[in-house]
Coordinates of C-alpha atoms in Angstrom, one line a residue:
M1067 CA -39.9 -22.4 -94.0
I1068 CA -39.6 -18.2 -93.2
K1069 CA -36.2 -16.7 -92.9
A1070 CA -34.7 -15.7 -89.3
Y1071 CA -31.9 -13.6 -88.6
I1072 CA -31.0 -14.3 -85.0
G1073 CA -28.8 -11.4 -83.4
I1074 CA -26.2 -13.0 -81.0
G1075 CA -24.0 -11.6 -77.8
T1076 CA -21.9 -13.1 -75.2
N1077 CA -19.1 -11.2 -73.1
I1078 CA -18.6 -14.5 -70.9
D1079 CA -16.7 -17.3 -72.0
R1080 CA -16.8 -15.6 -75.1
E1081 CA -15.5 -18.4 -77.7
R1082 CA -17.5 -21.1 -76.0
H1083 CA -20.6 -19.5 -75.7
A1084 CA -20.2 -18.4 -79.9
K1085 CA -20.0 -22.0 -80.2
I1086 CA -23.3 -22.8 -78.5
A1087 CA -24.9 -20.1 -80.2
Y1088 CA -24.3 -22.2 -83.5
Q1089 CA -24.8 -25.4 -82.4
E1090 CA -27.8 -24.7 -80.7
L1091 CA -29.6 -22.7 -83.3
Q1092 CA -28.7 -25.6 -85.8
Q1093 CA -31.6 -27.5 -84.2
L1094 CA -34.4 -24.7 -85.3
G1095 CA -33.5 -24.3 -88.6
S1096 CA -31.3 -25.4 -91.3
D1097 CA -28.7 -23.3 -94.0
L1098 CA -27.7 -21.5 -91.9
C1099 CA -25.5 -19.0 -92.7
V1100 CA -23.3 -17.1 -90.1
S1101 CA -21.6 -13.2 -90.0
P1102 CA -18.5 -12.7 -89.2
I1103 CA -17.7 -12.2 -85.2
Y1104 CA -16.9 -8.4 -84.3
E1105 CA -15.7 -7.6 -80.4
C1106 CA -17.2 -4.1 -79.4
E1107 CA -17.5 -2.2 -75.8
P1108 CA -20.7 -2.8 -73.9
I1109 CA -23.6 -0.2 -74.0
G1110 CA -24.9 1.1 -71.2
F1111 CA -22.1 -0.1 -68.5
S1112 CA -19.1 -1.2 -67.9
S1113 CA -17.5 -4.4 -68.5
S1114 CA -15.6 -7.1 -70.3
R1115 CA -16.1 -7.0 -74.3
F1116 CA -18.6 -8.5 -76.3
Y1117 CA -19.0 -10.4 -79.4
N1118 CA -21.5 -9.7 -81.6
F1119 CA -22.6 -11.5 -84.9
V1120 CA -26.1 -12.5 -86.8
I1121 CA -26.9 -15.9 -87.7
G1122 CA -29.6 -16.2 -90.6
F1123 CA -31.1 -20.0 -91.0
S1124 CA -34.5 -20.9 -92.6
T1125 CA -37.2 -22.3 -90.0
H1126 CA -40.6 -24.2 -89.5
L1127 CA -40.9 -22.6 -86.0
S1128 CA -43.4 -20.1 -85.8
L1129 CA -42.5 -16.3 -84.2
N1130 CA -43.7 -17.5 -80.8
E1131 CA -42.2 -20.8 -81.1
L1132 CA -39.0 -19.4 -82.3
S1133 CA -39.2 -16.7 -79.7
D1134 CA -40.0 -19.7 -77.2
R1135 CA -37.0 -21.4 -77.8
L1136 CA -34.2 -18.8 -77.6
R1137 CA -35.4 -17.7 -74.5
E1138 CA -35.0 -21.8 -73.2
I1139 CA -31.7 -21.9 -74.9
E1140 CA -30.2 -18.6 -72.9
Y1141 CA -31.4 -19.7 -69.5
K1142 CA -29.9 -23.2 -70.6
W1143 CA -26.9 -21.5 -71.2
G1144 CA -27.3 -19.3 -67.7
R1145 CA -29.1 -16.3 -68.2
E1146 CA -30.5 -15.3 -65.1
E1147 CA -34.3 -15.3 -65.8
D1148 CA -34.8 -11.6 -64.2
A1149 CA -31.2 -10.6 -66.4
Q1150 CA -31.4 -7.0 -66.8
K1151 CA -30.6 -4.7 -69.9
Y1152 CA -27.4 -3.9 -69.0
Q1153 CA -25.7 -5.8 -67.9
D1154 CA -23.1 -9.4 -68.6
R1155 CA -24.2 -12.3 -70.8
T1156 CA -23.7 -16.4 -71.4
L1157 CA -25.9 -15.6 -74.0
D1158 CA -28.3 -13.4 -75.9
L1159 CA -30.1 -14.0 -78.4
D1160 CA -33.0 -11.8 -80.5
I1161 CA -34.6 -11.8 -83.9
V1162 CA -33.7 -9.1 -85.8
L1163 CA -35.7 -10.2 -88.6
F1164 CA -38.3 -12.7 -89.2
G1165 CA -39.3 -13.4 -92.8
E1166 CA -41.6 -10.0 -93.6
C1167 CA -43.0 -10.1 -90.2
I1168 CA -43.7 -6.3 -88.3
S1169 CA -44.1 -6.1 -85.4
Q1170 CA -44.7 -3.0 -82.3
Q1171 CA -45.3 -6.4 -80.1
K1172 CA -42.9 -8.3 -78.3
P1173 CA -40.8 -9.7 -80.3
E1174 CA -40.7 -5.9 -82.0
L1175 CA -39.8 -6.8 -85.5
P1176 CA -37.9 -5.5 -87.8
R1177 CA -35.6 -5.3 -84.2
S1178 CA -34.8 -1.3 -84.5
D1179 CA -31.5 -2.3 -83.1
I1180 CA -31.2 -2.5 -86.7
Y1181 CA -31.0 1.4 -86.8
K1182 CA -29.1 1.7 -83.4
Y1183 CA -26.0 -0.6 -83.0
P1184 CA -23.7 -1.6 -85.2
F1185 CA -22.8 -4.4 -83.7
V1186 CA -26.2 -5.2 -85.1
T1187 CA -26.4 -3.8 -88.5
K1188 CA -23.0 -4.7 -89.6
P1189 CA -23.1 -8.6 -89.3
L1190 CA -26.6 -8.4 -91.2
Y1191 CA -24.6 -6.3 -93.8
D1192 CA -22.0 -8.9 -93.8
L1193 CA -24.5 -12.1 -94.7
E1194 CA -27.4 -10.0 -96.7
P1195 CA -26.8 -6.1 -97.8
H1196 CA -28.9 -6.2 -100.1
L1197 CA -32.0 -7.4 -98.2
V1198 CA -35.0 -5.1 -97.9
I1199 CA -35.9 -4.5 -94.2
P1200 CA -40.0 -4.9 -94.6
G1201 CA -41.5 -2.0 -93.5
D1202 CA -39.1 0.0 -94.2
G1203 CA -37.6 -0.4 -98.0
R1204 CA -34.4 0.4 -97.3
T1205 CA -31.8 -2.3 -97.8
I1206 CA -29.7 -3.4 -95.0
A1207 CA -26.8 -1.8 -97.0
E1208 CA -28.2 1.5 -97.3
V1209 CA -28.8 1.8 -93.5
W1210 CA -25.4 0.8 -93.0
L1211 CA -23.8 3.4 -95.2
A1212 CA -25.4 6.1 -93.2
M1213 CA -24.5 4.9 -90.3
Q1214 CA -21.9 6.9 -88.3
P1215 CA -18.8 4.6 -87.6
I1216 CA -18.0 3.3 -84.9
D1217 CA -14.5 2.5 -83.5
S1218 CA -15.3 0.6 -80.4
L1219 CA -16.6 -2.4 -83.2
K1220 CA -13.5 -5.0 -84.3
P1221 CA -13.2 -7.8 -86.6
V1222 CA -12.3 -10.3 -84.3
S1223 CA -8.9 -11.7 -85.3
F1224 CA -9.0 -14.0 -88.9
L1225 CA -6.6 -16.6 -86.7
L1226 CA -9.1 -16.8 -84.4
I1227 CA -12.6 -17.0 -86.8
L1228 CA -10.2 -19.9 -88.2
S1229 CA -10.5 -21.5 -84.7
Y1230 CA -13.9 -20.6 -84.1
L1231 CA -15.2 -22.2 -88.0
H1232 CA -12.5 -25.4 -87.1
E1233 CA -14.6 -26.2 -84.4
L1234 CA -17.5 -25.8 -85.8
F1235 CA -17.3 -28.2 -88.7

């Protein structure tokens, strides 16, 4: 079994698609752990705010199998096959870490978003602060604590999270 961490983003029917992401990822592995959900402004375009979070789980799938399955889930829930980088999303599912895998090719691992975007780093920090990033040597906590604070990253209301979790279980 390999431990995978998936970054999840949605800004279309956010609560519904956050729940769907959890349900779909349950089919790909076991021992799921879910970070808090954060709301943030879109980057690179003007639109409605995103929900972002990370789900970690153990899987028997290979990296290519997992990548293919994530694309299938995105398409199933409304992502266009020719979707551009900076546009609205029902579901955006990105492999952030996959065991000790290091790759410069698609999918890039560890995903460079860990170093660039607090909406990836903070949820990963919430789940695994002491996890050492493969090929880097720093922990998630070290990367998070070195980031500049971002005002646009807001935790989703505790009541909304409780409602979300209640629906999941």
